[in-house]
Short mmCIF file of C-alpha atoms (C1' of nucleotides) in Angstrom, two decimals:
data_model
loop_
_atom_site.label_atom_id
_atom_site.label_comp_id
_atom_site.label_asym_id
_atom_site.label_seq_id
_atom_site.Cartn_x
_atom_site.Cartn_y
_atom_site.Cartn_z
CA UNK V 13 169.30 118.15 78.12
CA UNK V 14 169.37 118.00 81.95
CA UNK V 15 167.09 119.86 83.72
CA UNK V 16 168.11 122.46 86.40
CA UNK V 17 167.15 122.64 89.33
CA UNK V 18 166.70 125.78 91.58
CA UNK V 19 165.83 127.01 95.08
CA UNK V 20 162.86 128.46 94.35
CA UNK V 21 161.82 125.94 91.34
CA UNK V 22 158.69 125.77 93.59
CA UNK V 23 156.11 127.90 94.78
CA UNK V 24 155.24 127.59 98.41
CA UNK V 25 151.72 127.90 100.61
CA UNK V 26 152.81 127.85 104.18
CA UNK V 27 149.72 126.92 105.01
CA UNK V 28 149.09 123.40 102.87
CA UNK V 29 151.46 120.28 102.75
CA UNK V 30 154.65 120.83 101.28
CA UNK V 31 154.63 117.52 99.44
CA UNK V 32 151.51 117.89 98.13
CA UNK V 33 152.31 120.77 96.16
CA UNK V 34 155.54 119.13 94.54
CA UNK V 35 153.14 116.91 93.56
CA UNK V 36 151.24 119.38 91.91
CA UNK V 37 153.71 121.28 90.27
CA UNK V 38 155.73 118.43 89.30
CA UNK V 39 152.94 116.70 87.79
CA UNK V 40 152.20 120.13 85.84
CA UNK V 41 155.66 119.76 84.71
CA UNK V 42 155.57 116.46 83.32
CA UNK V 43 152.17 116.73 81.81
CA UNK V 44 152.99 120.48 80.17
CA UNK V 45 156.19 118.78 78.76
CA UNK V 46 158.25 120.94 80.83
CA UNK V 47 159.77 117.39 82.46
CA UNK V 48 160.28 115.37 79.35
CA UNK V 49 159.64 111.84 79.49
CA UNK V 50 162.84 109.74 80.37
CA UNK V 51 164.69 113.29 81.86
CA UNK V 52 166.23 111.58 85.79
CA UNK V 53 165.16 113.13 88.22
CA UNK V 54 167.52 113.92 91.01
CA UNK V 55 167.94 112.07 93.94
CA UNK V 56 165.64 112.37 96.74
CA UNK V 57 168.72 113.84 98.90
CA UNK V 58 169.67 116.13 96.73
CA UNK V 59 166.30 117.46 95.71
CA UNK V 60 165.84 117.81 99.22
CA UNK V 61 169.18 119.72 98.81
CA UNK V 62 168.38 122.23 97.01
CA UNK V 63 164.82 123.16 97.41
CA UNK V 64 165.93 122.75 100.93
CA UNK V 65 163.46 120.43 102.43
CA UNK V 66 162.92 117.54 104.18
CA UNK V 67 164.43 114.48 102.87
CA UNK V 68 161.08 113.11 103.86
CA UNK V 69 159.10 115.22 101.92
CA UNK V 70 160.75 114.44 98.75
CA UNK V 71 160.64 110.89 99.04
CA UNK V 72 156.23 111.25 100.10
CA UNK V 73 156.69 113.18 96.30
CA UNK V 74 157.98 110.88 94.44
CA UNK V 75 156.08 107.76 95.63
CA UNK V 76 153.38 109.55 94.98
CA UNK V 77 153.78 110.47 91.31
CA UNK V 78 155.30 106.54 91.02
CA UNK V 79 152.47 105.95 92.31
CA UNK V 80 150.21 107.87 89.00
CA UNK V 81 152.28 106.64 87.02
CA UNK V 82 154.59 109.90 86.05
CA UNK V 83 157.45 108.99 87.42
CA UNK V 84 159.39 105.16 87.70
CA UNK V 85 162.49 104.10 90.36
CA UNK V 86 165.25 101.56 88.80
CA UNK V 87 166.59 100.16 92.11
CA UNK V 88 170.09 101.58 91.67
CA UNK V 89 170.13 104.06 89.02
CA UNK V 90 167.64 106.82 90.20
CA UNK V 91 164.75 107.99 89.40
CA UNK V 92 162.92 108.87 86.20
CA UNK V 93 160.07 110.37 84.05
CA UNK V 94 157.80 107.69 82.41
CA UNK V 95 158.34 107.06 78.78
CA UNK V 96 154.87 105.91 79.05
CA UNK V 97 152.97 109.09 76.96
CA UNK V 98 150.00 107.10 77.53
CA UNK V 99 150.58 107.29 81.61
CA UNK V 100 150.78 111.37 81.21
CA UNK V 101 147.98 111.63 78.78
CA UNK V 102 146.15 109.98 82.14
CA UNK V 103 147.21 112.27 83.91
CA UNK V 104 146.40 115.25 82.22
CA UNK V 105 143.12 114.15 81.45
CA UNK V 106 142.75 113.29 85.54
CA UNK V 107 143.61 116.72 86.68
CA UNK V 108 140.97 118.00 83.77
CA UNK V 109 138.47 115.93 85.42
CA UNK V 110 139.28 116.21 88.86
CA UNK V 111 139.33 120.29 88.02
CA UNK V 112 136.33 120.92 86.20
CA UNK V 113 134.70 118.36 89.14
CA UNK V 114 135.42 120.81 92.11
CA UNK V 115 133.89 123.85 89.23
CA UNK V 116 130.71 122.02 88.87
CA UNK V 117 130.20 121.14 93.07
CA UNK V 118 130.89 124.31 93.72
CA UNK V 119 128.33 126.11 91.35
CA UNK V 120 125.48 123.32 92.53
CA UNK V 121 126.40 124.04 96.21
CA UNK V 122 124.95 128.11 94.60
CA UNK V 123 122.52 126.63 92.70
CA UNK V 124 124.44 127.55 89.72
CA UNK V 125 125.21 125.77 86.38
CA UNK V 126 129.08 126.27 85.20
CA UNK V 127 128.34 128.08 82.72
CA UNK V 128 126.34 131.19 84.37
CA UNK V 129 129.75 130.82 87.73
CA UNK V 130 131.78 132.05 84.85
CA UNK V 131 129.54 134.14 83.37
CA UNK V 132 129.81 135.42 87.04
CA UNK V 133 133.33 135.35 87.70
CA UNK V 134 133.35 137.64 83.76
CA UNK V 135 130.91 140.65 85.09
CA UNK V 136 133.09 140.79 88.68
CA UNK V 137 136.47 141.50 86.73
CA UNK V 138 135.30 144.38 84.43
CA UNK A 3 108.88 129.67 108.19
CA UNK A 4 111.68 128.00 109.68
CA UNK A 5 114.20 126.08 108.26
CA UNK A 6 113.81 122.24 110.04
CA UNK A 7 116.80 120.96 110.48
CA UNK A 8 117.64 117.74 110.38
CA UNK A 9 120.77 114.88 112.11
CA UNK A 10 121.60 113.97 108.51
CA UNK A 11 122.44 117.31 106.95
CA UNK A 12 125.42 117.71 106.42
CA UNK A 13 127.68 115.71 103.99
CA UNK A 14 130.46 114.66 106.21
CA UNK A 15 134.07 114.01 104.52
CA UNK A 16 136.10 112.46 107.52
CA UNK A 17 138.93 113.41 105.94
CA UNK A 18 138.43 116.64 106.34
CA UNK A 19 138.52 119.36 109.39
CA UNK A 20 134.59 118.87 110.68
CA UNK A 21 133.70 122.66 111.26
CA UNK A 22 135.00 123.47 107.37
CA UNK A 23 132.52 121.17 106.05
CA UNK A 24 130.50 122.83 107.88
CA UNK A 25 131.27 126.63 107.11
CA UNK A 26 131.32 125.94 103.30
CA UNK A 27 127.71 123.96 103.65
CA UNK A 28 126.18 126.75 105.86
CA UNK A 29 127.61 129.46 103.61
CA UNK A 30 126.00 127.40 100.44
CA UNK A 31 122.46 127.71 102.09
CA UNK A 32 122.83 130.95 102.98
CA UNK A 33 123.88 132.30 99.87
CA UNK A 34 121.45 130.34 98.17
CA UNK A 35 118.36 131.78 100.12
CA UNK A 36 118.04 128.04 101.48
CA UNK A 37 118.87 130.31 105.39
CA UNK A 38 116.96 133.56 104.29
CA UNK A 39 118.25 136.48 106.11
CA UNK A 40 117.58 137.20 109.13
CA UNK A 41 116.52 133.27 110.52
CA UNK A 42 117.79 132.66 113.40
CA UNK A 43 120.63 129.16 113.61
CA UNK A 44 119.20 127.04 115.89
CA UNK A 45 121.82 127.53 119.54
CA UNK A 46 124.85 125.96 119.67
CA UNK A 47 123.90 123.72 122.01
CA UNK A 48 120.37 122.46 119.79
CA UNK A 49 122.68 122.22 116.68
CA UNK A 50 125.80 120.67 117.83
CA UNK A 51 122.84 117.59 119.77
CA UNK A 52 121.21 117.95 115.85
CA UNK A 53 124.35 116.67 114.29
CA UNK A 54 126.39 114.80 116.84
CA UNK A 55 128.80 116.73 117.65
CA UNK A 56 130.88 118.97 120.44
CA UNK A 57 129.54 122.77 120.94
CA UNK A 58 133.02 123.61 120.63
CA UNK A 59 132.43 122.44 116.95
CA UNK A 60 129.55 124.15 116.27
CA UNK A 61 130.77 127.44 117.87
CA UNK A 62 133.91 127.50 115.84
CA UNK A 63 132.29 127.05 112.83
CA UNK A 64 129.70 129.85 113.95
CA UNK A 65 132.91 132.37 114.88
CA UNK A 66 134.00 131.24 111.23
CA UNK A 67 130.73 132.79 109.45
CA UNK A 68 130.58 135.56 111.27
CA UNK A 69 133.97 136.71 110.57
CA UNK A 70 132.67 136.78 106.81
CA UNK A 71 129.99 138.37 108.16
CA UNK A 72 127.15 135.96 107.33
CA UNK A 73 126.06 135.55 110.71
CA UNK A 74 125.35 138.28 113.46
CA UNK A 75 125.55 136.52 116.90
CA UNK A 76 123.57 139.14 119.68
CA UNK A 77 124.66 138.75 123.45
CA UNK A 78 122.64 135.83 125.27
CA UNK A 79 119.78 135.69 122.37
CA UNK A 80 120.94 133.21 119.48
CA UNK A 81 122.92 133.74 116.30
CA UNK A 82 121.27 135.22 113.53
CA UNK A 83 121.57 135.31 109.47
CA UNK A 84 122.64 138.65 108.80
CA UNK A 85 119.96 140.72 107.36
CA UNK A 86 122.70 142.60 105.26
CA UNK A 87 122.55 140.99 101.66
CA UNK A 88 125.63 143.04 100.14
CA UNK A 89 127.21 140.85 102.43
CA UNK A 90 125.73 138.45 101.26
CA UNK A 91 126.82 139.26 97.55
CA UNK A 92 129.96 139.18 98.74
CA UNK A 93 130.28 135.92 99.96
CA UNK A 94 128.92 134.90 96.65
CA UNK A 95 131.69 137.10 94.76
CA UNK A 96 134.11 136.02 96.45
CA UNK A 97 133.75 132.08 95.76
CA UNK A 98 133.21 132.42 92.79
CA UNK A 99 135.78 134.51 92.16
CA UNK A 100 138.09 132.00 94.25
CA UNK A 101 136.69 128.53 92.26
CA UNK A 102 137.80 130.49 88.86
CA UNK A 103 140.94 131.59 89.57
CA UNK A 104 141.75 128.27 91.23
CA UNK A 105 140.87 126.62 88.01
CA UNK A 106 142.55 129.28 85.69
CA UNK A 107 145.70 128.96 87.41
CA UNK A 108 145.45 124.89 86.79
CA UNK A 109 144.58 125.63 83.02
CA UNK A 110 148.16 127.73 83.46
CA UNK A 111 150.15 125.32 85.23
CA UNK A 112 148.92 122.83 81.91
CA UNK A 113 149.69 125.28 79.67
CA UNK A 114 145.68 125.70 78.77
CA UNK A 115 143.77 128.02 78.59
CA UNK A 116 140.40 127.84 80.78
CA UNK A 117 138.17 127.68 77.60
CA UNK A 118 141.01 125.02 76.28
CA UNK A 119 140.47 122.65 79.79
CA UNK A 120 136.82 123.26 79.67
CA UNK A 121 136.02 121.83 76.34
CA UNK A 122 138.72 118.99 77.11
CA UNK A 123 136.59 118.26 80.36
CA UNK A 124 133.28 117.51 78.29
CA UNK A 125 135.12 115.28 75.38
CA UNK A 126 136.05 113.12 78.29
CA UNK A 127 132.25 113.12 79.02
CA UNK A 128 131.37 112.26 75.91
CA UNK O 22 169.44 136.70 118.43
CA UNK O 23 166.49 135.26 119.77
CA UNK O 24 163.71 136.82 122.27
CA UNK O 25 163.67 135.06 126.04
CA UNK O 26 160.57 134.22 127.22
CA UNK O 27 159.34 134.57 130.45
CA UNK O 28 156.68 133.00 132.89
CA UNK O 29 155.16 136.60 133.65
CA UNK O 30 155.54 137.79 129.91
CA UNK O 31 152.38 138.80 130.67
CA UNK O 32 150.34 141.14 132.23
CA UNK O 33 146.75 139.78 133.07
CA UNK O 34 143.73 140.90 134.24
CA UNK O 35 141.51 138.19 135.02
CA UNK O 36 138.18 140.24 133.86
CA UNK O 37 139.33 139.39 130.19
CA UNK O 38 140.02 136.53 127.70
CA UNK O 39 142.95 135.11 128.14
CA UNK O 40 143.83 134.85 124.54
CA UNK O 41 142.74 138.71 123.72
CA UNK O 42 144.98 139.86 125.93
CA UNK O 43 148.43 137.70 124.40
CA UNK O 44 147.35 139.08 121.13
CA UNK O 45 147.06 142.29 121.60
CA UNK O 46 150.94 142.21 124.04
CA UNK O 47 151.86 139.91 120.96
CA UNK O 48 151.04 142.46 119.01
CA UNK O 49 151.84 144.97 120.07
CA UNK O 50 155.92 143.34 120.24
CA UNK O 51 155.89 142.55 117.05
CA UNK O 52 154.61 145.99 115.77
CA UNK O 53 157.54 147.47 118.33
CA UNK O 54 159.82 145.46 116.90
CA UNK O 55 160.54 143.86 120.22
CA UNK O 56 159.60 140.95 118.33
CA UNK O 57 161.48 141.24 115.44
CA UNK O 58 160.45 139.67 111.83
CA UNK O 59 161.29 135.86 111.13
CA UNK O 60 161.94 135.77 114.40
CA UNK O 61 160.60 131.86 115.37
CA UNK O 62 158.11 131.77 118.60
CA UNK O 63 158.20 129.14 121.07
CA UNK O 64 155.79 126.09 119.56
CA UNK O 65 152.00 126.23 120.74
CA UNK O 66 153.50 123.90 123.48
CA UNK O 67 156.47 125.54 124.70
CA UNK O 68 155.03 129.02 125.17
CA UNK O 69 151.65 127.10 127.11
CA UNK O 70 154.22 126.15 129.67
CA UNK O 71 156.02 128.82 129.43
CA UNK O 72 152.88 131.32 131.03
CA UNK O 73 150.77 128.29 132.28
CA UNK O 74 147.97 128.18 129.88
CA UNK O 75 146.48 125.30 127.70
CA UNK O 76 148.51 124.69 124.84
CA UNK O 77 144.48 125.58 122.94
CA UNK O 78 144.51 128.87 124.24
CA UNK O 79 148.22 129.59 123.01
CA UNK O 80 147.28 127.93 119.43
CA UNK O 81 143.68 130.73 119.20
CA UNK O 82 146.31 133.17 120.44
CA UNK O 83 148.42 131.98 117.42
CA UNK O 84 145.81 132.24 115.03
CA UNK O 85 144.32 134.89 115.48
CA UNK O 86 147.54 136.25 115.01
CA UNK O 87 147.90 134.51 111.88
CA UNK O 88 144.44 136.21 110.77
CA UNK O 89 146.07 139.67 110.85
CA UNK O 90 149.13 138.56 108.74
CA UNK O 91 151.48 139.09 111.76
CA UNK O 92 152.69 135.22 112.27
CA UNK O 93 153.10 132.70 109.42
CA UNK O 94 153.09 129.26 110.44
CA UNK O 95 154.76 126.59 108.60
CA UNK O 96 153.88 123.25 108.91
CA UNK O 97 155.39 120.88 111.47
CA UNK O 98 158.32 123.59 111.55
CA UNK O 99 156.65 126.61 113.77
CA UNK O 100 155.29 129.81 113.38
CA UNK O 101 157.05 132.68 113.26
CA UNK O 102 156.91 136.38 112.68
CA UNK O 103 156.39 137.74 109.50
CA UNK O 104 158.68 138.76 107.56
CA UNK O 105 155.87 140.91 105.62
CA UNK O 106 156.78 144.51 107.30
CA UNK O 107 153.73 146.38 104.90
CA UNK O 108 151.84 144.06 106.86
CA UNK O 109 153.79 145.13 109.93
CA UNK O 110 152.75 148.24 109.47
CA UNK O 111 149.44 148.18 108.42
CA UNK O 112 148.68 146.76 112.01
CA UNK O 113 150.58 149.76 113.52
CA UNK O 114 147.72 151.94 111.26
CA UNK O 115 145.29 150.10 112.54
CA UNK O 116 146.00 150.17 116.33
CA UNK O 117 146.65 153.67 116.35
CA UNK O 118 143.36 154.38 114.02
CA UNK O 119 140.98 152.04 116.11
CA UNK O 120 142.18 154.20 119.44
CA UNK O 121 142.13 157.79 117.36
CA UNK O 122 138.41 156.84 116.38
CA UNK O 123 137.77 155.53 120.01
CA UNK O 124 138.83 158.74 121.39
CA UNK O 125 137.19 160.99 119.42
CA UNK O 126 133.33 158.84 119.91
CA UNK O 127 133.57 159.33 123.31
CA UNK O 128 135.02 163.18 122.78
CA UNK O 129 131.85 164.14 120.57
CA UNK O 130 129.41 161.81 123.26
CA UNK O 131 130.19 164.45 124.80
CA UNK O 132 129.91 168.06 122.84
CA UNK O 133 133.73 168.26 122.90
CA UNK O 134 136.27 167.94 119.98
CA UNK O 135 139.02 165.12 120.66
CA UNK O 136 141.50 168.82 121.27
CA UNK O 137 139.38 169.83 123.79
CA UNK O 138 138.82 166.42 125.96
CA UNK O 139 142.65 166.18 125.57
CA UNK O 140 143.03 169.90 127.62
CA UNK O 141 140.44 168.84 129.83
CA UNK O 142 142.31 165.90 130.96
CA UNK O 143 145.73 167.95 131.05
CA UNK O 144 144.01 170.68 133.22
CA UNK O 145 142.87 167.62 135.57
CA UNK O 146 146.52 166.28 136.08
CA UNK O 147 147.91 169.41 137.45
CA UNK G 6 109.88 169.56 129.43
CA UNK G 7 109.87 165.98 128.80
CA UNK G 8 112.87 163.73 126.67
CA UNK G 9 111.44 161.59 124.15
CA UNK G 10 111.95 158.44 123.89
CA UNK G 11 112.34 156.40 120.72
CA UNK G 12 112.89 153.06 119.84
CA UNK G 13 115.74 153.78 118.14
CA UNK G 14 117.50 155.96 120.78
CA UNK G 15 120.91 153.33 120.64
CA UNK G 16 123.43 152.07 118.63
CA UNK G 17 124.35 149.13 119.63
CA UNK G 18 126.89 147.04 119.12
CA UNK G 19 125.72 143.00 119.46
CA UNK G 20 129.04 142.43 120.25
CA UNK G 21 128.65 144.04 123.45
CA UNK G 22 126.75 144.04 126.53
CA UNK G 23 123.81 145.40 126.10
CA UNK G 24 123.57 147.09 129.52
CA UNK G 25 127.48 148.72 129.34
CA UNK G 26 126.61 150.64 126.12
CA UNK G 27 123.08 151.94 127.36
CA UNK G 28 124.83 153.26 130.68
CA UNK G 29 127.58 154.44 128.41
CA UNK G 30 124.95 156.68 126.27
CA UNK G 31 122.62 157.71 129.31
CA UNK G 32 125.84 159.08 131.00
CA UNK G 33 127.36 160.95 127.64
CA UNK G 34 123.93 162.35 127.60
CA UNK G 35 123.18 163.30 130.33
CA UNK G 36 127.09 165.07 131.22
CA UNK G 37 126.12 166.34 127.67
CA UNK G 38 122.74 168.10 129.29
CA UNK G 39 120.48 166.74 126.81
CA UNK G 40 119.24 164.99 129.79
CA UNK G 41 118.84 167.43 132.16
CA UNK G 42 119.12 167.91 135.43
CA UNK G 43 115.65 166.87 137.66
CA UNK G 44 114.26 165.17 134.18
CA UNK G 45 112.24 161.91 134.86
CA UNK G 46 113.02 158.48 133.32
CA UNK G 47 110.83 155.70 132.26
CA UNK G 48 110.21 153.82 134.50
CA UNK G 49 112.35 149.98 133.97
CA UNK G 50 109.59 148.48 132.28
CA UNK G 51 108.20 151.82 130.54
CA UNK G 52 111.75 152.10 128.69
CA UNK G 53 112.14 148.57 128.09
CA UNK G 54 109.52 148.43 126.38
CA UNK G 55 109.94 150.95 123.91
CA UNK G 56 113.50 150.20 123.08
CA UNK G 57 112.66 146.28 123.18
CA UNK G 58 114.79 144.52 125.26
CA UNK G 59 114.39 142.78 128.31
CA UNK G 60 113.68 144.93 132.01
CA UNK G 61 116.73 143.05 133.73
CA UNK G 62 119.42 145.36 131.04
CA UNK G 63 117.18 148.43 131.71
CA UNK G 64 117.30 147.61 135.52
CA UNK G 65 121.30 146.44 134.93
CA UNK G 66 121.78 149.97 133.49
CA UNK G 67 119.51 152.29 136.04
CA UNK G 68 121.52 150.50 138.19
CA UNK G 69 125.18 151.88 137.17
CA UNK G 70 124.11 154.88 136.66
CA UNK G 71 122.85 155.00 140.71
CA UNK G 72 126.04 153.51 141.42
CA UNK G 73 127.59 157.25 139.48
CA UNK G 74 125.71 158.90 141.52
CA UNK G 75 123.86 160.38 137.75
CA UNK G 76 120.60 159.14 138.84
CA UNK G 77 118.40 158.56 141.77
CA UNK G 78 115.65 156.81 142.38
CA UNK G 79 113.01 157.30 145.30
CA UNK G 80 110.89 154.78 145.72
CA UNK G 81 107.89 154.08 144.13
CA UNK G 82 108.26 157.66 142.86
CA UNK G 83 110.39 156.37 140.06
CA UNK G 84 114.02 157.14 138.80
CA UNK G 85 115.81 161.07 138.00
CA UNK G 86 118.80 162.34 136.71
CA UNK G 87 120.34 163.95 139.53
CA UNK G 88 120.31 167.42 139.91
CA UNK G 89 123.37 167.07 142.02
CA UNK G 90 125.54 169.54 139.29
CA UNK G 91 128.67 168.01 141.19
CA UNK G 92 128.59 164.20 140.30
CA UNK G 93 127.39 164.77 136.64
CA UNK G 94 131.40 167.18 136.33
CA UNK G 95 132.96 164.39 138.61
CA UNK G 96 131.30 161.90 135.97
CA UNK G 97 132.02 163.46 132.62
CA UNK G 98 136.02 163.54 134.44
CA UNK G 99 136.43 160.72 134.91
CA UNK G 100 135.43 159.51 131.22
CA UNK G 101 137.56 162.14 129.89
CA UNK G 102 140.69 160.75 132.58
CA UNK G 103 139.71 156.83 131.65
CA UNK G 104 139.71 158.03 127.54
CA UNK G 105 142.72 159.76 127.95
CA UNK G 106 144.35 157.23 130.06
CA UNK G 107 143.75 154.18 127.27
CA UNK G 108 145.38 156.17 124.36
CA UNK G 109 148.24 156.65 126.46
CA UNK G 110 148.41 152.77 127.53
CA UNK G 111 148.10 152.09 123.69
CA UNK G 112 151.15 154.91 122.58
CA UNK G 113 153.46 153.32 125.10
CA UNK G 114 152.72 149.45 123.99
CA UNK G 115 153.74 151.22 120.38
CA UNK G 116 156.86 153.18 121.92
CA UNK G 117 154.72 156.05 120.82
CA UNK G 118 154.35 159.09 122.99
CA UNK G 119 150.03 159.99 122.71
CA UNK G 120 150.77 163.33 120.58
CA UNK G 121 153.53 160.75 118.16
CA UNK G 122 150.29 158.38 118.21
CA UNK G 123 147.33 160.79 117.14
CA UNK G 124 149.96 162.84 114.49
CA UNK G 125 150.72 159.18 112.92
CA UNK G 126 146.28 158.62 112.88
CA UNK G 127 145.97 162.56 111.10
CA UNK G 128 149.16 161.05 108.65
CA UNK G 129 146.47 158.38 107.68
CA UNK G 130 143.54 160.63 106.97
CA UNK G 131 145.48 162.77 104.17
"C1'" DG E 17 159.44 117.25 116.52
"C1'" DT E 18 155.37 120.81 114.88
"C1'" DG E 19 150.60 122.75 114.24
"C1'" DG E 20 145.71 121.43 114.61
"C1'" DT E 21 141.34 119.22 115.77
"C1'" DC E 22 137.99 116.91 118.63
"C1'" DT E 23 135.88 115.88 122.36
"C1'" DA E 24 133.88 116.05 127.42
"C1'" DG E 25 133.64 119.17 131.35
"C1'" DA E 26 133.29 123.01 134.03
"C1'" DC E 27 132.61 127.70 134.47
"C1'" DC E 28 131.14 132.35 133.45
"C1'" DA E 29 128.55 137.17 132.21
"C1'" DC E 30 124.23 138.38 129.60
"C1'" DA E 31 119.48 139.13 128.86
"C1'" DG F 4 117.78 129.94 128.22
"C1'" DT F 5 122.23 132.02 124.84
"C1'" DG F 6 127.22 132.24 123.83
"C1'" DG F 7 131.93 132.02 124.58
"C1'" DT F 8 136.39 131.21 127.39
"C1'" DC F 9 139.27 127.65 129.43
"C1'" DT F 10 141.08 123.06 130.45
"C1'" DA F 11 142.55 118.31 130.13
"C1'" DG F 12 143.81 114.67 127.58
"C1'" DA F 13 143.35 112.01 123.14
"C1'" DC F 14 144.11 111.51 118.24
"C1'" DC F 15 146.26 113.01 113.60
"C1'" DA F 16 149.05 114.60 109.17
"C1'" DC F 17 153.26 116.72 108.39
"C1'" DG F 18 158.36 117.93 108.46
#
DNA sequence: GTGGTCTAGACCACA
DNA sequence: GTGGTCTAGACCACG
């Protein structure tokens, strides 16, 4: 069962690099299992046409995800979501680790612990 | 008692805009109280010489912080940390809010709650 | 149908910052609808060449209007008039509000109401 | 009966030239009659000390108001508010004329009449 | 091609 | 002395 790609699949912030946002969103879809292991990705040209973007942008996206071992390309056969579940887990751990590292850096820059920062944010919302 | 500025005051990541990093770091110093309300900032030229950067880069930094109401410039007199403590609090709240919003978005993109994400990160470190 | 830019598009008062005057005049053109939502602005370099000004001056102008949410920049694609008509309305309201606030302050400084001030101005013209 | 000067006599916007703001505010005080014709102004030094400002700033202010014929300086005797009530009236007319001219320019830049602009501002406040 | 950052250096008004 | 504007020109990442 194939995944259906639509032109409004991605949320875009014009201020940030497109390929970077596609990487993040595709990566999340793979980690979440929305894009299951072994699923065939649209070709660069197809994808570019579908989401109305420059093919080089899609290519850069795919290459980045290949470097992460989340996508694999078989020459002449197309690009597939990896079936290496360990790679997927590792990617998830990396995302989580980076996110928390980032939060901790901000907390430290304000002389707060992560817990104090989270508390402060909750107060605000009440 | 004035703040002492050193040439290695700022941690620089060459991959990101200089002024952006100065803004972040000065903002954190003001919010943390390291740069107290009312303190005079080094003049644009002084600061530029100290951290070995073009004066216009420093100016861009100061102007950005002025937009945030963390700095105030008096014509021909120099630039000062605001004495408007409410502005400083507001800035702190904004940093905290943005940081948590960012974390929440990442958590959601992985089908996790923020708590689950934090837990996962802790496991990893053990 | 695109807008035609001419080298004498802008009225310049040499005593005031160029970028500030460009901002005001472009803002008015957008609010008036002369520059319709979604229209592509000339590239920074094109505009700079047309009005014979340094590209950085044009960029400062565009960035200021972006802060106002009247322009939107798409990476590597160019700068466009926002399609967010609410932002345009908000800008119009701000201009109007500021103008009347300014008038009211002058009136008050003379111990007049706004109506009295306007009346006085009309008398003068008769 | 002399006018009492205080250090907080003037409202200051750090973003605009000091002398310009003093000129505006003194002019308004004279036109309004708060500073009556014939009243003696503090000396440049006194005034500078009172409002805690550079003497050259006060000097520039007085000179500007002399050019407007609202102040007159008698060598060695000090500076006085003019007793020429026609000059005061003329100044009032100028302020009023300029204010309305400014408003009209803004209205025109938005394709509005002055009346429409005022209406719009009132709507907003309801 | 696009915008964006940074530099070096000139010039200005304000205090 | 201060900040601020403008120029000319280099270099970069993105699409």
